[in-house]
Amino acid sequence: MVNVLEGLQAEIRDSSGARRASAMGHAMDTGLTKINKLQIQKN
């Protein structure tokens, strides 16, 4: 599951993926917060 979320985050960083990410809007906010917490734990 984490790999899928990391893939989504990589797509968000991509310029074309950014439009899709902004279209998702607040639906992604919770997911991104969880991903960021996972990254902090890894680092």
JSON list of N, CA and C in Angstrom, two decimals:
[
{"chain": "A", "resi": 1, "resn": "MET", "atom": "N", "xyz": [0.83, -1.20, 0.00]},
{"chain": "A", "resi": 1, "resn": "MET", "atom": "CA", "xyz": [0.00, 0.00, 0.00]},
{"chain": "A", "resi": 1, "resn": "MET", "atom": "C", "xyz": [0.86, 1.25, 0.00]},
{"chain": "A", "resi": 2, "resn": "VAL", "atom": "N", "xyz": [1.94, 1.22, 0.78]},
{"chain": "A", "resi": 2, "resn": "VAL", "atom": "CA", "xyz": [2.83, 2.38, 0.84]},
{"chain": "A", "resi": 2, "resn": "VAL", "atom": "C", "xyz": [3.44, 2.65, -0.52]},
{"chain": "A", "resi": 3, "resn": "ASN", "atom": "N", "xyz": [3.79, 1.59, -1.28]},
{"chain": "A", "resi": 3, "resn": "ASN", "atom": "CA", "xyz": [4.36, 1.78, -2.60]},
{"chain": "A", "resi": 3, "resn": "ASN", "atom": "C", "xyz": [3.39, 2.51, -3.52]},
{"chain": "A", "resi": 4, "resn": "VAL", "atom": "N", "xyz": [2.11, 2.17, -3.42]},
{"chain": "A", "resi": 4, "resn": "VAL", "atom": "CA", "xyz": [1.10, 2.83, -4.24]},
{"chain": "A", "resi": 4, "resn": "VAL", "atom": "C", "xyz": [1.01, 4.31, -3.89]},
{"chain": "A", "resi": 5, "resn": "LEU", "atom": "N", "xyz": [1.04, 4.60, -2.59]},
{"chain": "A", "resi": 5, "resn": "LEU", "atom": "CA", "xyz": [0.95, 5.99, -2.14]},
{"chain": "A", "resi": 5, "resn": "LEU", "atom": "C", "xyz": [2.18, 6.77, -2.58]},
{"chain": "A", "resi": 6, "resn": "GLU", "atom": "N", "xyz": [3.34, 6.15, -2.52]},
{"chain": "A", "resi": 6, "resn": "GLU", "atom": "CA", "xyz": [4.57, 6.81, -2.97]},
{"chain": "A", "resi": 6, "resn": "GLU", "atom": "C", "xyz": [4.51, 7.08, -4.47]},
{"chain": "A", "resi": 7, "resn": "GLY", "atom": "N", "xyz": [3.91, 6.16, -5.22]},
{"chain": "A", "resi": 7, "resn": "GLY", "atom": "CA", "xyz": [3.73, 6.38, -6.65]},
{"chain": "A", "resi": 7, "resn": "GLY", "atom": "C", "xyz": [2.83, 7.56, -6.93]},
{"chain": "A", "resi": 8, "resn": "LEU", "atom": "N", "xyz": [1.75, 7.69, -6.16]},
{"chain": "A", "resi": 8, "resn": "LEU", "atom": "CA", "xyz": [0.86, 8.84, -6.31]},
{"chain": "A", "resi": 8, "resn": "LEU", "atom": "C", "xyz": [1.59, 10.12, -6.00]},
{"chain": "A", "resi": 9, "resn": "GLN", "atom": "N", "xyz": [2.40, 10.12, -4.96]},
{"chain": "A", "resi": 9, "resn": "GLN", "atom": "CA", "xyz": [3.14, 11.32, -4.58]},
{"chain": "A", "resi": 9, "resn": "GLN", "atom": "C", "xyz": [4.14, 11.71, -5.68]},
{"chain": "A", "resi": 10, "resn": "ALA", "atom": "N", "xyz": [4.77, 10.72, -6.30]},
{"chain": "A", "resi": 10, "resn": "ALA", "atom": "CA", "xyz": [5.70, 11.00, -7.39]},
{"chain": "A", "resi": 10, "resn": "ALA", "atom": "C", "xyz": [4.95, 11.62, -8.56]},
{"chain": "A", "resi": 11, "resn": "GLU", "atom": "N", "xyz": [3.73, 11.14, -8.83]},
{"chain": "A", "resi": 11, "resn": "GLU", "atom": "CA", "xyz": [2.92, 11.69, -9.91]},
{"chain": "A", "resi": 11, "resn": "GLU", "atom": "C", "xyz": [2.51, 13.12, -9.59]},
{"chain": "A", "resi": 12, "resn": "ILE", "atom": "N", "xyz": [2.23, 13.41, -8.32]},
{"chain": "A", "resi": 12, "resn": "ILE", "atom": "CA", "xyz": [1.87, 14.76, -7.92]},
{"chain": "A", "resi": 12, "resn": "ILE", "atom": "C", "xyz": [3.03, 15.71, -8.18]},
{"chain": "A", "resi": 13, "resn": "ARG", "atom": "N", "xyz": [4.25, 15.26, -7.90]},
{"chain": "A", "resi": 13, "resn": "ARG", "atom": "CA", "xyz": [5.43, 16.10, -8.15]},
{"chain": "A", "resi": 13, "resn": "ARG", "atom": "C", "xyz": [5.61, 16.35, -9.64]},
{"chain": "A", "resi": 14, "resn": "ASP", "atom": "N", "xyz": [5.17, 15.40, -10.47]},
{"chain": "A", "resi": 14, "resn": "ASP", "atom": "CA", "xyz": [5.27, 15.55, -11.93]},
{"chain": "A", "resi": 14, "resn": "ASP", "atom": "C", "xyz": [4.34, 16.66, -12.39]},
{"chain": "A", "resi": 15, "resn": "SER", "atom": "N", "xyz": [4.79, 17.44, -13.39]},
{"chain": "A", "resi": 15, "resn": "SER", "atom": "CA", "xyz": [4.01, 18.60, -13.83]},
{"chain": "A", "resi": 15, "resn": "SER", "atom": "C", "xyz": [2.63, 18.20, -14.35]},
{"chain": "A", "resi": 16, "resn": "SER", "atom": "N", "xyz": [2.55, 17.11, -15.12]},
{"chain": "A", "resi": 16, "resn": "SER", "atom": "CA", "xyz": [1.25, 16.67, -15.64]},
{"chain": "A", "resi": 16, "resn": "SER", "atom": "C", "xyz": [0.39, 16.09, -14.53]},
{"chain": "A", "resi": 17, "resn": "GLY", "atom": "N", "xyz": [1.01, 15.42, -13.57]},
{"chain": "A", "resi": 17, "resn": "GLY", "atom": "CA", "xyz": [0.28, 14.85, -12.45]},
{"chain": "A", "resi": 17, "resn": "GLY", "atom": "C", "xyz": [-0.27, 15.92, -11.52]},
{"chain": "A", "resi": 18, "resn": "ALA", "atom": "N", "xyz": [0.36, 17.09, -11.54]},
{"chain": "A", "resi": 18, "resn": "ALA", "atom": "CA", "xyz": [-0.07, 18.16, -10.63]},
{"chain": "A", "resi": 18, "resn": "ALA", "atom": "C", "xyz": [-1.51, 18.58, -10.92]},
{"chain": "A", "resi": 19, "resn": "ARG", "atom": "N", "xyz": [-1.90, 18.59, -12.19]},
{"chain": "A", "resi": 19, "resn": "ARG", "atom": "CA", "xyz": [-3.28, 18.96, -12.52]},
{"chain": "A", "resi": 19, "resn": "ARG", "atom": "C", "xyz": [-4.27, 17.96, -11.94]},
{"chain": "A", "resi": 20, "resn": "ARG", "atom": "N", "xyz": [-3.93, 16.67, -12.06]},
{"chain": "A", "resi": 20, "resn": "ARG", "atom": "CA", "xyz": [-4.81, 15.64, -11.52]},
{"chain": "A", "resi": 20, "resn": "ARG", "atom": "C", "xyz": [-4.86, 15.74, -9.99]},
{"chain": "A", "resi": 21, "resn": "ALA", "atom": "N", "xyz": [-3.74, 16.04, -9.38]},
{"chain": "A", "resi": 21, "resn": "ALA", "atom": "CA", "xyz": [-3.68, 16.15, -7.92]},
{"chain": "A", "resi": 21, "resn": "ALA", "atom": "C", "xyz": [-4.54, 17.31, -7.44]},
{"chain": "A", "resi": 22, "resn": "SER", "atom": "N", "xyz": [-4.46, 18.44, -8.15]},
{"chain": "A", "resi": 22, "resn": "SER", "atom": "CA", "xyz": [-5.27, 19.60, -7.74]},
{"chain": "A", "resi": 22, "resn": "SER", "atom": "C", "xyz": [-6.75, 19.32, -7.96]},
{"chain": "A", "resi": 23, "resn": "ALA", "atom": "N", "xyz": [-7.07, 18.51, -8.97]},
{"chain": "A", "resi": 23, "resn": "ALA", "atom": "CA", "xyz": [-8.47, 18.14, -9.21]},
{"chain": "A", "resi": 23, "resn": "ALA", "atom": "C", "xyz": [-9.00, 17.28, -8.07]},
{"chain": "A", "resi": 24, "resn": "MET", "atom": "N", "xyz": [-8.15, 16.46, -7.48]},
{"chain": "A", "resi": 24, "resn": "MET", "atom": "CA", "xyz": [-8.57, 15.65, -6.34]},
{"chain": "A", "resi": 24, "resn": "MET", "atom": "C", "xyz": [-8.83, 16.53, -5.12]},
{"chain": "A", "resi": 25, "resn": "GLY", "atom": "N", "xyz": [-8.09, 17.63, -5.01]},
{"chain": "A", "resi": 25, "resn": "GLY", "atom": "CA", "xyz": [-8.31, 18.60, -3.94]},
{"chain": "A", "resi": 25, "resn": "GLY", "atom": "C", "xyz": [-8.20, 18.02, -2.54]},
{"chain": "A", "resi": 26, "resn": "HIS", "atom": "N", "xyz": [-9.17, 18.35, -1.71]},
{"chain": "A", "resi": 26, "resn": "HIS", "atom": "CA", "xyz": [-9.10, 17.99, -0.29]},
{"chain": "A", "resi": 26, "resn": "HIS", "atom": "C", "xyz": [-9.16, 16.48, -0.06]},
{"chain": "A", "resi": 27, "resn": "ALA", "atom": "N", "xyz": [-9.62, 15.73, -1.05]},
{"chain": "A", "resi": 27, "resn": "ALA", "atom": "CA", "xyz": [-9.68, 14.28, -0.89]},
{"chain": "A", "resi": 27, "resn": "ALA", "atom": "C", "xyz": [-8.30, 13.69, -0.64]},
{"chain": "A", "resi": 28, "resn": "MET", "atom": "N", "xyz": [-7.26, 14.34, -1.20]},
{"chain": "A", "resi": 28, "resn": "MET", "atom": "CA", "xyz": [-5.90, 13.84, -1.04]},
{"chain": "A", "resi": 28, "resn": "MET", "atom": "C", "xyz": [-5.24, 14.34, 0.24]},
{"chain": "A", "resi": 29, "resn": "ASP", "atom": "N", "xyz": [-5.75, 15.41, 0.83]},
{"chain": "A", "resi": 29, "resn": "ASP", "atom": "CA", "xyz": [-5.07, 16.05, 1.96]},
{"chain": "A", "resi": 29, "resn": "ASP", "atom": "C", "xyz": [-4.77, 15.05, 3.09]},
{"chain": "A", "resi": 30, "resn": "THR", "atom": "N", "xyz": [-5.76, 14.27, 3.45]},
{"chain": "A", "resi": 30, "resn": "THR", "atom": "CA", "xyz": [-5.55, 13.31, 4.54]},
{"chain": "A", "resi": 30, "resn": "THR", "atom": "C", "xyz": [-4.51, 12.27, 4.13]},
{"chain": "A", "resi": 31, "resn": "GLY", "atom": "N", "xyz": [-4.60, 11.78, 2.91]},
{"chain": "A", "resi": 31, "resn": "GLY", "atom": "CA", "xyz": [-3.65, 10.79, 2.44]},
{"chain": "A", "resi": 31, "resn": "GLY", "atom": "C", "xyz": [-2.23, 11.34, 2.41]},
{"chain": "A", "resi": 32, "resn": "LEU", "atom": "N", "xyz": [-2.07, 12.58, 1.94]},
{"chain": "A", "resi": 32, "resn": "LEU", "atom": "CA", "xyz": [-0.74, 13.17, 1.88]},
{"chain": "A", "resi": 32, "resn": "LEU", "atom": "C", "xyz": [-0.18, 13.39, 3.28]},
{"chain": "A", "resi": 33, "resn": "THR", "atom": "N", "xyz": [-1.03, 13.74, 4.20]},
{"chain": "A", "resi": 33, "resn": "THR", "atom": "CA", "xyz": [-0.57, 13.91, 5.59]},
{"chain": "A", "resi": 33, "resn": "THR", "atom": "C", "xyz": [-0.02, 12.59, 6.12]},
{"chain": "A", "resi": 34, "resn": "LYS", "atom": "N", "xyz": [-0.73, 11.50, 5.82]},
{"chain": "A", "resi": 34, "resn": "LYS", "atom": "CA", "xyz": [-0.27, 10.19, 6.27]},
{"chain": "A", "resi": 34, "resn": "LYS", "atom": "C", "xyz": [1.05, 9.81, 5.59]},
{"chain": "A", "resi": 35, "resn": "ILE", "atom": "N", "xyz": [1.17, 10.11, 4.29]},
{"chain": "A", "resi": 35, "resn": "ILE", "atom": "CA", "xyz": [2.41, 9.82, 3.56]},
{"chain": "A", "resi": 35, "resn": "ILE", "atom": "C", "xyz": [3.56, 10.61, 4.16]},
{"chain": "A", "resi": 36, "resn": "ASN", "atom": "N", "xyz": [3.34, 11.88, 4.44]},
{"chain": "A", "resi": 36, "resn": "ASN", "atom": "CA", "xyz": [4.39, 12.71, 5.02]},
{"chain": "A", "resi": 36, "resn": "ASN", "atom": "C", "xyz": [4.84, 12.17, 6.37]},
{"chain": "A", "resi": 37, "resn": "LYS", "atom": "N", "xyz": [3.89, 11.71, 7.16]},
{"chain": "A", "resi": 37, "resn": "LYS", "atom": "CA", "xyz": [4.24, 11.12, 8.46]},
{"chain": "A", "resi": 37, "resn": "LYS", "atom": "C", "xyz": [5.08, 9.87, 8.27]},
{"chain": "A", "resi": 38, "resn": "LEU", "atom": "N", "xyz": [4.75, 9.05, 7.25]},
{"chain": "A", "resi": 38, "resn": "LEU", "atom": "CA", "xyz": [5.53, 7.85, 6.98]},
{"chain": "A", "resi": 38, "resn": "LEU", "atom": "C", "xyz": [6.94, 8.22, 6.56]},
{"chain": "A", "resi": 39, "resn": "GLN", "atom": "N", "xyz": [7.09, 9.24, 5.74]},
{"chain": "A", "resi": 39, "resn": "GLN", "atom": "CA", "xyz": [8.41, 9.67, 5.29]},
{"chain": "A", "resi": 39, "resn": "GLN", "atom": "C", "xyz": [9.25, 10.18, 6.46]},
{"chain": "A", "resi": 40, "resn": "ILE", "atom": "N", "xyz": [8.62, 10.91, 7.37]},
{"chain": "A", "resi": 40, "resn": "ILE", "atom": "CA", "xyz": [9.33, 11.41, 8.55]},
{"chain": "A", "resi": 40, "resn": "ILE", "atom": "C", "xyz": [9.84, 10.24, 9.37]},
{"chain": "A", "resi": 41, "resn": "GLN", "atom": "N", "xyz": [9.02, 9.19, 9.50]},
{"chain": "A", "resi": 41, "resn": "GLN", "atom": "CA", "xyz": [9.42, 8.02, 10.26]},
{"chain": "A", "resi": 41, "resn": "GLN", "atom": "C", "xyz": [10.60, 7.31, 9.58]},
{"chain": "A", "resi": 42, "resn": "LYS", "atom": "N", "xyz": [10.61, 7.27, 8.25]},
{"chain": "A", "resi": 42, "resn": "LYS", "atom": "CA", "xyz": [11.71, 6.63, 7.52]},
{"chain": "A", "resi": 42, "resn": "LYS", "atom": "C", "xyz": [13.00, 7.42, 7.69]},
{"chain": "A", "resi": 43, "resn": "ASN", "atom": "N", "xyz": [12.90, 8.74, 7.66]},
{"chain": "A", "resi": 43, "resn": "ASN", "atom": "CA", "xyz": [14.08, 9.59, 7.78]},
{"chain": "A", "resi": 43, "resn": "ASN", "atom": "C", "xyz": [14.41, 9.76, 9.24]}
]
